[in-house]
Amino acid sequence: MASPLFTQLETLFVLYMDFLRVNNGKLSEFWISYLDMTEILLGLLRASREGNWELHLSSIRKMLPWCFAYDKINYARYLSSYLLEMSHLEEDHPDVVSYFRAGGFSVQIGNDNPFGRIPVDQTCEETVNKDTQTPGEQRASVLNPELSTSII
Protein backbone atom coordinates (compact mmCIF):
# COMPACT_ATOMS: atom_id res chain seq x y z
CA MET A 1 0.00 0.00 0.00
CA ALA A 2 2.99 2.31 0.39
CA SER A 3 3.91 1.79 -3.26
CA PRO A 4 3.67 4.80 -5.59
CA LEU A 5 1.81 2.55 -8.02
CA PHE A 6 -0.91 1.94 -5.44
CA THR A 7 -1.20 5.68 -4.75
CA GLN A 8 -1.61 6.33 -8.47
CA LEU A 9 -4.24 3.58 -8.75
CA GLU A 10 -6.12 5.00 -5.77
CA THR A 11 -6.12 8.47 -7.34
CA LEU A 12 -7.48 7.08 -10.61
CA PHE A 13 -10.17 5.14 -8.75
CA VAL A 14 -11.30 8.27 -6.87
CA LEU A 15 -11.46 10.21 -10.15
CA TYR A 16 -13.52 7.43 -11.75
CA MET A 17 -15.92 7.33 -8.79
CA ASP A 18 -16.33 11.12 -9.00
CA PHE A 19 -17.09 10.75 -12.72
CA LEU A 20 -19.75 8.13 -11.98
CA ARG A 21 -21.17 10.21 -9.16
CA VAL A 22 -21.71 13.38 -11.19
CA ASN A 23 -21.17 13.10 -14.96
CA ASN A 24 -22.54 9.73 -15.96
CA GLY A 25 -26.31 10.16 -15.71
CA LYS A 26 -29.05 9.76 -13.14
CA LEU A 27 -28.90 5.96 -12.89
CA SER A 28 -25.19 5.98 -12.15
CA GLU A 29 -25.70 8.78 -9.62
CA PHE A 30 -28.45 6.75 -7.93
CA TRP A 31 -26.34 3.58 -7.61
CA ILE A 32 -23.30 5.45 -6.31
CA SER A 33 -25.47 7.15 -3.69
CA TYR A 34 -26.87 3.72 -2.78
CA LEU A 35 -23.31 2.42 -2.33
CA ASP A 36 -22.45 5.46 -0.21
CA MET A 37 -25.43 4.88 2.09
CA THR A 38 -24.69 1.17 2.33
CA GLU A 39 -21.11 1.94 3.32
CA ILE A 40 -22.36 4.25 6.07
CA LEU A 41 -24.72 1.58 7.44
CA LEU A 42 -21.99 -1.04 7.33
CA GLY A 43 -19.75 1.37 9.23
CA LEU A 44 -22.46 1.78 11.87
CA LEU A 45 -22.83 -1.98 12.15
CA ARG A 46 -19.06 -2.43 12.36
CA ALA A 47 -18.85 0.21 15.09
CA SER A 48 -21.37 -1.70 17.19
CA ARG A 49 -19.72 -5.05 16.55
CA GLU A 50 -16.26 -3.79 17.45
CA GLY A 51 -17.33 -1.39 20.20
CA ASN A 52 -15.67 1.48 18.32
CA TRP A 53 -17.18 4.72 19.66
CA GLU A 54 -15.40 7.07 17.22
CA LEU A 55 -16.57 5.03 14.22
CA HIS A 56 -20.10 5.09 15.64
CA LEU A 57 -20.15 8.89 15.87
CA SER A 58 -18.51 9.23 12.47
CA SER A 59 -21.16 6.99 10.90
CA ILE A 60 -23.97 8.97 12.53
CA ARG A 61 -22.39 12.20 11.26
CA LYS A 62 -22.22 10.78 7.71
CA MET A 63 -25.80 9.52 7.91
CA LEU A 64 -27.37 12.86 8.85
CA PRO A 65 -27.25 14.53 5.41
CA TRP A 66 -29.03 11.50 3.91
CA CYS A 67 -31.83 11.83 6.48
CA PHE A 68 -32.35 15.43 5.39
CA ALA A 69 -32.02 14.60 1.69
CA TYR A 70 -34.66 11.87 1.82
CA ASP A 71 -36.97 13.95 4.03
CA LYS A 72 -36.81 11.63 7.03
CA ILE A 73 -37.81 14.36 9.46
CA ASN A 74 -37.77 12.36 12.71
CA TYR A 75 -34.40 10.74 11.95
CA ALA A 76 -32.95 14.12 10.96
CA ARG A 77 -34.32 15.79 14.09
CA TYR A 78 -33.38 13.16 16.64
CA LEU A 79 -30.04 12.13 15.13
CA SER A 80 -29.00 15.80 15.08
CA SER A 81 -29.85 16.10 18.75
CA TYR A 82 -28.15 12.78 19.53
CA LEU A 83 -24.97 13.77 17.70
CA LEU A 84 -24.89 17.15 19.44
CA GLU A 85 -25.27 15.56 22.87
CA MET A 86 -22.69 12.85 22.17
CA SER A 87 -20.22 15.36 20.74
CA HIS A 88 -20.32 17.35 24.01
CA LEU A 89 -20.15 14.27 26.18
CA GLU A 90 -16.37 14.70 26.55
CA GLU A 91 -16.82 18.00 28.44
CA ASP A 92 -20.00 17.06 30.32
CA HIS A 93 -19.31 13.45 31.33
CA PRO A 94 -15.72 12.35 30.63
CA ASP A 95 -16.18 9.11 32.58
CA VAL A 96 -19.03 8.07 30.27
CA VAL A 97 -16.91 8.81 27.19
CA SER A 98 -14.10 6.64 28.48
CA TYR A 99 -16.64 3.86 29.16
CA PHE A 100 -18.05 4.18 25.61
CA ARG A 101 -14.55 4.22 24.11
CA ALA A 102 -13.88 0.96 25.94
CA GLY A 103 -16.85 -0.53 24.07
CA GLY A 104 -19.50 0.09 26.73
CA PHE A 105 -22.17 1.22 24.26
CA SER A 106 -22.50 -2.32 22.88
CA VAL A 107 -22.70 -5.72 24.53
CA GLN A 108 -20.61 -8.86 24.10
CA ILE A 109 -22.90 -11.78 24.93
CA GLY A 110 -20.41 -14.60 24.55
CA ASN A 111 -16.62 -14.82 24.49
CA ASP A 112 -16.48 -17.02 21.39
CA ASN A 113 -16.84 -14.26 18.80
CA PRO A 114 -14.79 -11.07 19.29
CA PHE A 115 -16.77 -9.40 16.47
CA GLY A 116 -20.08 -10.42 18.05
CA ARG A 117 -21.00 -7.30 19.97
CA ILE A 118 -24.51 -5.93 19.45
CA PRO A 119 -26.25 -2.70 20.54
CA VAL A 120 -27.67 -2.59 24.06
CA ASP A 121 -31.31 -2.25 22.95
CA GLN A 122 -30.97 -5.25 20.66
CA THR A 123 -29.46 -7.24 23.55
CA CYS A 124 -32.45 -6.39 25.75
CA GLU A 125 -34.85 -7.43 23.00
CA GLU A 126 -33.06 -10.73 22.36
CA THR A 127 -32.84 -11.48 26.09
CA VAL A 128 -36.55 -10.86 26.59
CA ASN A 129 -37.37 -13.00 23.55
CA LYS A 130 -35.24 -15.87 24.86
CA ASP A 131 -36.65 -15.60 28.38
CA THR A 132 -40.29 -15.53 27.27
CA GLN A 133 -40.00 -18.35 24.79
CA THR A 134 -41.26 -21.67 26.11
CA PRO A 135 -41.83 -24.71 23.91
CA GLY A 136 -44.56 -23.84 21.43
CA GLU A 137 -46.28 -21.06 23.36
CA GLN A 138 -44.56 -17.98 21.98
CA ARG A 139 -44.58 -19.18 18.39
CA ALA A 140 -48.21 -20.28 18.63
CA SER A 141 -49.31 -16.96 20.09
CA VAL A 142 -47.56 -15.05 17.36
CA LEU A 143 -48.99 -17.19 14.56
CA ASN A 144 -52.51 -17.58 15.98
CA PRO A 145 -54.25 -14.46 17.33
CA GLU A 146 -56.78 -16.56 19.30
CA LEU A 147 -53.99 -18.14 21.35
CA SER A 148 -52.43 -14.79 22.22
CA THR A 149 -55.39 -13.79 24.40
CA SER A 150 -55.60 -17.20 26.07
CA ILE A 151 -51.92 -17.25 27.09
CA ILE A 152 -52.04 -13.83 28.70
mmCIF file with all atom_site columns, C-alpha atoms in Angstrom:
data_model
loop_
_atom_site.group_PDB
_atom_site.id
_atom_site.type_symbol
_atom_site.label_atom_id
_atom_site.label_alt_id
_atom_site.label_comp_id
_atom_site.label_asym_id
_atom_site.label_entity_id
_atom_site.label_seq_id
_atom_site.pdbx_PDB_ins_code
_atom_site.Cartn_x
_atom_site.Cartn_y
_atom_site.Cartn_z
_atom_site.occupancy
_atom_site.B_iso_or_equiv
_atom_site.pdbx_formal_charge
_atom_site.auth_seq_id
_atom_site.auth_comp_id
_atom_site.auth_asym_id
_atom_site.auth_atom_id
_atom_site.pdbx_PDB_model_num
ATOM 1   C CA . MET A 1 1   ? 0.000   0.000   0.000   1.00 0.00 ? 1   MET A CA 1
ATOM 2   C CA . ALA A 1 2   ? 2.986   2.308   0.393   1.00 0.00 ? 2   ALA A CA 1
ATOM 3   C CA . SER A 1 3   ? 3.905   1.787   -3.255  1.00 0.00 ? 3   SER A CA 1
ATOM 4   C CA . PRO A 1 4   ? 3.669   4.801   -5.592  1.00 0.00 ? 4   PRO A CA 1
ATOM 5   C CA . LEU A 1 5   ? 1.806   2.553   -8.024  1.00 0.00 ? 5   LEU A CA 1
ATOM 6   C CA . PHE A 1 6   ? -0.908  1.936   -5.444  1.00 0.00 ? 6   PHE A CA 1
ATOM 7   C CA . THR A 1 7   ? -1.202  5.677   -4.749  1.00 0.00 ? 7   THR A CA 1
ATOM 8   C CA . GLN A 1 8   ? -1.607  6.325   -8.474  1.00 0.00 ? 8   GLN A CA 1
ATOM 9   C CA . LEU A 1 9   ? -4.236  3.576   -8.754  1.00 0.00 ? 9   LEU A CA 1
ATOM 10  C CA . GLU A 1 10  ? -6.116  4.997   -5.768  1.00 0.00 ? 10  GLU A CA 1
ATOM 11  C CA . THR A 1 11  ? -6.124  8.466   -7.342  1.00 0.00 ? 11  THR A CA 1
ATOM 12  C CA . LEU A 1 12  ? -7.475  7.078   -10.608 1.00 0.00 ? 12  LEU A CA 1
ATOM 13  C CA . PHE A 1 13  ? -10.169 5.144   -8.749  1.00 0.00 ? 13  PHE A CA 1
ATOM 14  C CA . VAL A 1 14  ? -11.295 8.274   -6.870  1.00 0.00 ? 14  VAL A CA 1
ATOM 15  C CA . LEU A 1 15  ? -11.461 10.206  -10.155 1.00 0.00 ? 15  LEU A CA 1
ATOM 16  C CA . TYR A 1 16  ? -13.517 7.429   -11.748 1.00 0.00 ? 16  TYR A CA 1
ATOM 17  C CA . MET A 1 17  ? -15.924 7.332   -8.793  1.00 0.00 ? 17  MET A CA 1
ATOM 18  C CA . ASP A 1 18  ? -16.330 11.124  -9.000  1.00 0.00 ? 18  ASP A CA 1
ATOM 19  C CA . PHE A 1 19  ? -17.093 10.754  -12.719 1.00 0.00 ? 19  PHE A CA 1
ATOM 20  C CA . LEU A 1 20  ? -19.747 8.128   -11.980 1.00 0.00 ? 20  LEU A CA 1
ATOM 21  C CA . ARG A 1 21  ? -21.168 10.210  -9.160  1.00 0.00 ? 21  ARG A CA 1
ATOM 22  C CA . VAL A 1 22  ? -21.712 13.378  -11.191 1.00 0.00 ? 22  VAL A CA 1
ATOM 23  C CA . ASN A 1 23  ? -21.169 13.105  -14.956 1.00 0.00 ? 23  ASN A CA 1
ATOM 24  C CA . ASN A 1 24  ? -22.542 9.729   -15.957 1.00 0.00 ? 24  ASN A CA 1
ATOM 25  C CA . GLY A 1 25  ? -26.310 10.162  -15.707 1.00 0.00 ? 25  GLY A CA 1
ATOM 26  C CA . LYS A 1 26  ? -29.049 9.756   -13.136 1.00 0.00 ? 26  LYS A CA 1
ATOM 27  C CA . LEU A 1 27  ? -28.897 5.957   -12.892 1.00 0.00 ? 27  LEU A CA 1
ATOM 28  C CA . SER A 1 28  ? -25.189 5.980   -12.145 1.00 0.00 ? 28  SER A CA 1
ATOM 29  C CA . GLU A 1 29  ? -25.699 8.777   -9.623  1.00 0.00 ? 29  GLU A CA 1
ATOM 30  C CA . PHE A 1 30  ? -28.451 6.746   -7.930  1.00 0.00 ? 30  PHE A CA 1
ATOM 31  C CA . TRP A 1 31  ? -26.338 3.582   -7.610  1.00 0.00 ? 31  TRP A CA 1
ATOM 32  C CA . ILE A 1 32  ? -23.303 5.454   -6.315  1.00 0.00 ? 32  ILE A CA 1
ATOM 33  C CA . SER A 1 33  ? -25.474 7.152   -3.686  1.00 0.00 ? 33  SER A CA 1
ATOM 34  C CA . TYR A 1 34  ? -26.868 3.723   -2.784  1.00 0.00 ? 34  TYR A CA 1
ATOM 35  C CA . LEU A 1 35  ? -23.314 2.417   -2.332  1.00 0.00 ? 35  LEU A CA 1
ATOM 36  C CA . ASP A 1 36  ? -22.449 5.458   -0.214  1.00 0.00 ? 36  ASP A CA 1
ATOM 37  C CA . MET A 1 37  ? -25.431 4.877   2.086   1.00 0.00 ? 37  MET A CA 1
ATOM 38  C CA . THR A 1 38  ? -24.690 1.165   2.327   1.00 0.00 ? 38  THR A CA 1
ATOM 39  C CA . GLU A 1 39  ? -21.111 1.944   3.320   1.00 0.00 ? 39  GLU A CA 1
ATOM 40  C CA . ILE A 1 40  ? -22.365 4.247   6.075   1.00 0.00 ? 40  ILE A CA 1
ATOM 41  C CA . LEU A 1 41  ? -24.717 1.584   7.437   1.00 0.00 ? 41  LEU A CA 1
ATOM 42  C CA . LEU A 1 42  ? -21.992 -1.041  7.325   1.00 0.00 ? 42  LEU A CA 1
ATOM 43  C CA . GLY A 1 43  ? -19.751 1.373   9.234   1.00 0.00 ? 43  GLY A CA 1
ATOM 44  C CA . LEU A 1 44  ? -22.455 1.783   11.874  1.00 0.00 ? 44  LEU A CA 1
ATOM 45  C CA . LEU A 1 45  ? -22.827 -1.978  12.153  1.00 0.00 ? 45  LEU A CA 1
ATOM 46  C CA . ARG A 1 46  ? -19.058 -2.430  12.364  1.00 0.00 ? 46  ARG A CA 1
ATOM 47  C CA . ALA A 1 47  ? -18.846 0.210   15.088  1.00 0.00 ? 47  ALA A CA 1
ATOM 48  C CA . SER A 1 48  ? -21.374 -1.702  17.186  1.00 0.00 ? 48  SER A CA 1
ATOM 49  C CA . ARG A 1 49  ? -19.723 -5.051  16.547  1.00 0.00 ? 49  ARG A CA 1
ATOM 50  C CA . GLU A 1 50  ? -16.257 -3.787  17.453  1.00 0.00 ? 50  GLU A CA 1
ATOM 51  C CA . GLY A 1 51  ? -17.328 -1.393  20.203  1.00 0.00 ? 51  GLY A CA 1
ATOM 52  C CA . ASN A 1 52  ? -15.674 1.483   18.324  1.00 0.00 ? 52  ASN A CA 1
ATOM 53  C CA . TRP A 1 53  ? -17.185 4.719   19.660  1.00 0.00 ? 53  TRP A CA 1
ATOM 54  C CA . GLU A 1 54  ? -15.396 7.065   17.222  1.00 0.00 ? 54  GLU A CA 1
ATOM 55  C CA . LEU A 1 55  ? -16.572 5.031   14.218  1.00 0.00 ? 55  LEU A CA 1
ATOM 56  C CA . HIS A 1 56  ? -20.101 5.085   15.644  1.00 0.00 ? 56  HIS A CA 1
ATOM 57  C CA . LEU A 1 57  ? -20.147 8.886   15.873  1.00 0.00 ? 57  LEU A CA 1
ATOM 58  C CA . SER A 1 58  ? -18.509 9.226   12.471  1.00 0.00 ? 58  SER A CA 1
ATOM 59  C CA . SER A 1 59  ? -21.160 6.991   10.897  1.00 0.00 ? 59  SER A CA 1
ATOM 60  C CA . ILE A 1 60  ? -23.969 8.970   12.531  1.00 0.00 ? 60  ILE A CA 1
ATOM 61  C CA . ARG A 1 61  ? -22.386 12.198  11.257  1.00 0.00 ? 61  ARG A CA 1
ATOM 62  C CA . LYS A 1 62  ? -22.220 10.781  7.705   1.00 0.00 ? 62  LYS A CA 1
ATOM 63  C CA . MET A 1 63  ? -25.803 9.517   7.907   1.00 0.00 ? 63  MET A CA 1
ATOM 64  C CA . LEU A 1 64  ? -27.365 12.857  8.851   1.00 0.00 ? 64  LEU A CA 1
ATOM 65  C CA . PRO A 1 65  ? -27.251 14.527  5.406   1.00 0.00 ? 65  PRO A CA 1
ATOM 66  C CA . TRP A 1 66  ? -29.033 11.502  3.910   1.00 0.00 ? 66  TRP A CA 1
ATOM 67  C CA . CYS A 1 67  ? -31.829 11.826  6.481   1.00 0.00 ? 67  CYS A CA 1
ATOM 68  C CA . PHE A 1 68  ? -32.351 15.427  5.390   1.00 0.00 ? 68  PHE A CA 1
ATOM 69  C CA . ALA A 1 69  ? -32.017 14.600  1.689   1.00 0.00 ? 69  ALA A CA 1
ATOM 70  C CA . TYR A 1 70  ? -34.660 11.872  1.822   1.00 0.00 ? 70  TYR A CA 1
ATOM 71  C CA . ASP A 1 71  ? -36.969 13.945  4.030   1.00 0.00 ? 71  ASP A CA 1
ATOM 72  C CA . LYS A 1 72  ? -36.805 11.631  7.034   1.00 0.00 ? 72  LYS A CA 1
ATOM 73  C CA . ILE A 1 73  ? -37.813 14.358  9.460   1.00 0.00 ? 73  ILE A CA 1
ATOM 74  C CA . ASN A 1 74  ? -37.767 12.356  12.709  1.00 0.00 ? 74  ASN A CA 1
ATOM 75  C CA . TYR A 1 75  ? -34.402 10.742  11.949  1.00 0.00 ? 75  TYR A CA 1
ATOM 76  C CA . ALA A 1 76  ? -32.949 14.122  10.961  1.00 0.00 ? 76  ALA A CA 1
ATOM 77  C CA . ARG A 1 77  ? -34.315 15.790  14.094  1.00 0.00 ? 77  ARG A CA 1
ATOM 78  C CA . TYR A 1 78  ? -33.376 13.160  16.644  1.00 0.00 ? 78  TYR A CA 1
ATOM 79  C CA . LEU A 1 79  ? -30.041 12.133  15.130  1.00 0.00 ? 79  LEU A CA 1
ATOM 80  C CA . SER A 1 80  ? -29.002 15.797  15.076  1.00 0.00 ? 80  SER A CA 1
ATOM 81  C CA . SER A 1 81  ? -29.850 16.105  18.746  1.00 0.00 ? 81  SER A CA 1
ATOM 82  C CA . TYR A 1 82  ? -28.154 12.778  19.528  1.00 0.00 ? 82  TYR A CA 1
ATOM 83  C CA . LEU A 1 83  ? -24.970 13.771  17.697  1.00 0.00 ? 83  LEU A CA 1
ATOM 84  C CA . LEU A 1 84  ? -24.891 17.148  19.438  1.00 0.00 ? 84  LEU A CA 1
ATOM 85  C CA . GLU A 1 85  ? -25.272 15.556  22.873  1.00 0.00 ? 85  GLU A CA 1
ATOM 86  C CA . MET A 1 86  ? -22.694 12.846  22.173  1.00 0.00 ? 86  MET A CA 1
ATOM 87  C CA . SER A 1 87  ? -20.217 15.361  20.743  1.00 0.00 ? 87  SER A CA 1
ATOM 88  C CA . HIS A 1 88  ? -20.322 17.353  24.012  1.00 0.00 ? 88  HIS A CA 1
ATOM 89  C CA . LEU A 1 89  ? -20.154 14.267  26.177  1.00 0.00 ? 89  LEU A CA 1
ATOM 90  C CA . GLU A 1 90  ? -16.374 14.700  26.554  1.00 0.00 ? 90  GLU A CA 1
ATOM 91  C CA . GLU A 1 91  ? -16.820 17.998  28.440  1.00 0.00 ? 91  GLU A CA 1
ATOM 92  C CA . ASP A 1 92  ? -20.000 17.061  30.316  1.00 0.00 ? 92  ASP A CA 1
ATOM 93  C CA . HIS A 1 93  ? -19.314 13.453  31.327  1.00 0.00 ? 93  HIS A CA 1
ATOM 94  C CA . PRO A 1 94  ? -15.724 12.347  30.630  1.00 0.00 ? 94  PRO A CA 1
ATOM 95  C CA . ASP A 1 95  ? -16.181 9.113   32.579  1.00 0.00 ? 95  ASP A CA 1
ATOM 96  C CA . VAL A 1 96  ? -19.027 8.072   30.274  1.00 0.00 ? 96  VAL A CA 1
ATOM 97  C CA . VAL A 1 97  ? -16.909 8.808   27.189  1.00 0.00 ? 97  VAL A CA 1
ATOM 98  C CA . SER A 1 98  ? -14.097 6.636   28.481  1.00 0.00 ? 98  SER A CA 1
ATOM 99  C CA . TYR A 1 99  ? -16.640 3.865   29.160  1.00 0.00 ? 99  TYR A CA 1
ATOM 100 C CA . PHE A 1 100 ? -18.050 4.183   25.612  1.00 0.00 ? 100 PHE A CA 1
ATOM 101 C CA . ARG A 1 101 ? -14.553 4.217   24.112  1.00 0.00 ? 101 ARG A CA 1
ATOM 102 C CA . ALA A 1 102 ? -13.879 0.960   25.943  1.00 0.00 ? 102 ALA A CA 1
ATOM 103 C CA . GLY A 1 103 ? -16.848 -0.528  24.074  1.00 0.00 ? 103 GLY A CA 1
ATOM 104 C CA . GLY A 1 104 ? -19.501 0.089   26.730  1.00 0.00 ? 104 GLY A CA 1
ATOM 105 C CA . PHE A 1 105 ? -22.166 1.215   24.257  1.00 0.00 ? 105 PHE A CA 1
ATOM 106 C CA . SER A 1 106 ? -22.503 -2.322  22.884  1.00 0.00 ? 106 SER A CA 1
ATOM 107 C CA . VAL A 1 107 ? -22.701 -5.722  24.530  1.00 0.00 ? 107 VAL A CA 1
ATOM 108 C CA . GLN A 1 108 ? -20.609 -8.858  24.099  1.00 0.00 ? 108 GLN A CA 1
ATOM 109 C CA . ILE A 1 109 ? -22.904 -11.776 24.932  1.00 0.00 ? 109 ILE A CA 1
ATOM 110 C CA . GLY A 1 110 ? -20.406 -14.601 24.551  1.00 0.00 ? 110 GLY A CA 1
ATOM 111 C CA . ASN A 1 111 ? -16.622 -14.819 24.488  1.00 0.00 ? 111 ASN A CA 1
ATOM 112 C CA . ASP A 1 112 ? -16.478 -17.021 21.393  1.00 0.00 ? 112 ASP A CA 1
ATOM 113 C CA . ASN A 1 113 ? -16.842 -14.259 18.799  1.00 0.00 ? 113 ASN A CA 1
ATOM 114 C CA . PRO A 1 114 ? -14.787 -11.069 19.292  1.00 0.00 ? 114 PRO A CA 1
ATOM 115 C CA . PHE A 1 115 ? -16.775 -9.404  16.465  1.00 0.00 ? 115 PHE A CA 1
ATOM 116 C CA . GLY A 1 116 ? -20.079 -10.421 18.049  1.00 0.00 ? 116 GLY A CA 1
ATOM 117 C CA . ARG A 1 117 ? -20.999 -7.304  19.973  1.00 0.00 ? 117 ARG A CA 1
ATOM 118 C CA . ILE A 1 118 ? -24.512 -5.933  19.455  1.00 0.00 ? 118 ILE A CA 1
ATOM 119 C CA . PRO A 1 119 ? -26.251 -2.701  20.536  1.00 0.00 ? 119 PRO A CA 1
ATOM 120 C CA . VAL A 1 120 ? -27.667 -2.589  24.059  1.00 0.00 ? 120 VAL A CA 1
ATOM 121 C CA . ASP A 1 121 ? -31.306 -2.247  22.948  1.00 0.00 ? 121 ASP A CA 1
ATOM 122 C CA . GLN A 1 122 ? -30.965 -5.252  20.657  1.00 0.00 ? 122 GLN A CA 1
ATOM 123 C CA . THR A 1 123 ? -29.458 -7.236  23.548  1.00 0.00 ? 123 THR A CA 1
ATOM 124 C CA . CYS A 1 124 ? -32.446 -6.386  25.750  1.00 0.00 ? 124 CYS A CA 1
ATOM 125 C CA . GLU A 1 125 ? -34.855 -7.434  23.004  1.00 0.00 ? 125 GLU A CA 1
ATOM 126 C CA . GLU A 1 126 ? -33.057 -10.730 22.365  1.00 0.00 ? 126 GLU A CA 1
ATOM 127 C CA . THR A 1 127 ? -32.838 -11.482 26.087  1.00 0.00 ? 127 THR A CA 1
ATOM 128 C CA . VAL A 1 128 ? -36.555 -10.864 26.594  1.00 0.00 ? 128 VAL A CA 1
ATOM 129 C CA . ASN A 1 129 ? -37.371 -12.995 23.552  1.00 0.00 ? 129 ASN A CA 1
ATOM 130 C CA . LYS A 1 130 ? -35.243 -15.868 24.861  1.00 0.00 ? 130 LYS A CA 1
ATOM 131 C CA . ASP A 1 131 ? -36.654 -15.603 28.381  1.00 0.00 ? 131 ASP A CA 1
ATOM 132 C CA . THR A 1 132 ? -40.292 -15.533 27.267  1.00 0.00 ? 132 THR A CA 1
ATOM 133 C CA . GLN A 1 133 ? -39.999 -18.354 24.795  1.00 0.00 ? 133 GLN A CA 1
ATOM 134 C CA . THR A 1 134 ? -41.264 -21.668 26.105  1.00 0.00 ? 134 THR A CA 1
ATOM 135 C CA . PRO A 1 135 ? -41.827 -24.715 23.908  1.00 0.00 ? 135 PRO A CA 1
ATOM 136 C CA . GLY A 1 136 ? -44.560 -23.845 21.433  1.00 0.00 ? 136 GLY A CA 1
ATOM 137 C CA . GLU A 1 137 ? -46.279 -21.058 23.363  1.00 0.00 ? 137 GLU A CA 1
ATOM 138 C CA . GLN A 1 138 ? -44.562 -17.983 21.976  1.00 0.00 ? 138 GLN A CA 1
ATOM 139 C CA . ARG A 1 139 ? -44.584 -19.178 18.391  1.00 0.00 ? 139 ARG A CA 1
ATOM 140 C CA . ALA A 1 140 ? -48.206 -20.279 18.629  1.00 0.00 ? 140 ALA A CA 1
ATOM 141 C CA . SER A 1 141 ? -49.305 -16.964 20.091  1.00 0.00 ? 141 SER A CA 1
ATOM 142 C CA . VAL A 1 142 ? -47.564 -15.046 17.356  1.00 0.00 ? 142 VAL A CA 1
ATOM 143 C CA . LEU A 1 143 ? -48.993 -17.186 14.565  1.00 0.00 ? 143 LEU A CA 1
ATOM 144 C CA . ASN A 1 144 ? -52.515 -17.585 15.976  1.00 0.00 ? 144 ASN A CA 1
ATOM 145 C CA . PRO A 1 145 ? -54.252 -14.460 17.334  1.00 0.00 ? 145 PRO A CA 1
ATOM 146 C CA . GLU A 1 146 ? -56.784 -16.562 19.302  1.00 0.00 ? 146 GLU A CA 1
ATOM 147 C CA . LEU A 1 147 ? -53.988 -18.136 21.350  1.00 0.00 ? 147 LEU A CA 1
ATOM 148 C CA . SER A 1 148 ? -52.432 -14.786 22.216  1.00 0.00 ? 148 SER A CA 1
ATOM 149 C CA . THR A 1 149 ? -55.390 -13.794 24.400  1.00 0.00 ? 149 THR A CA 1
ATOM 150 C CA . SER A 1 150 ? -55.598 -17.198 26.073  1.00 0.00 ? 150 SER A CA 1
ATOM 151 C CA . ILE A 1 151 ? -51.922 -17.254 27.088  1.00 0.00 ? 151 ILE A CA 1
ATOM 152 C CA . ILE A 1 152 ? -52.035 -13.835 28.699  1.00 0.00 ? 152 ILE A CA 1
#
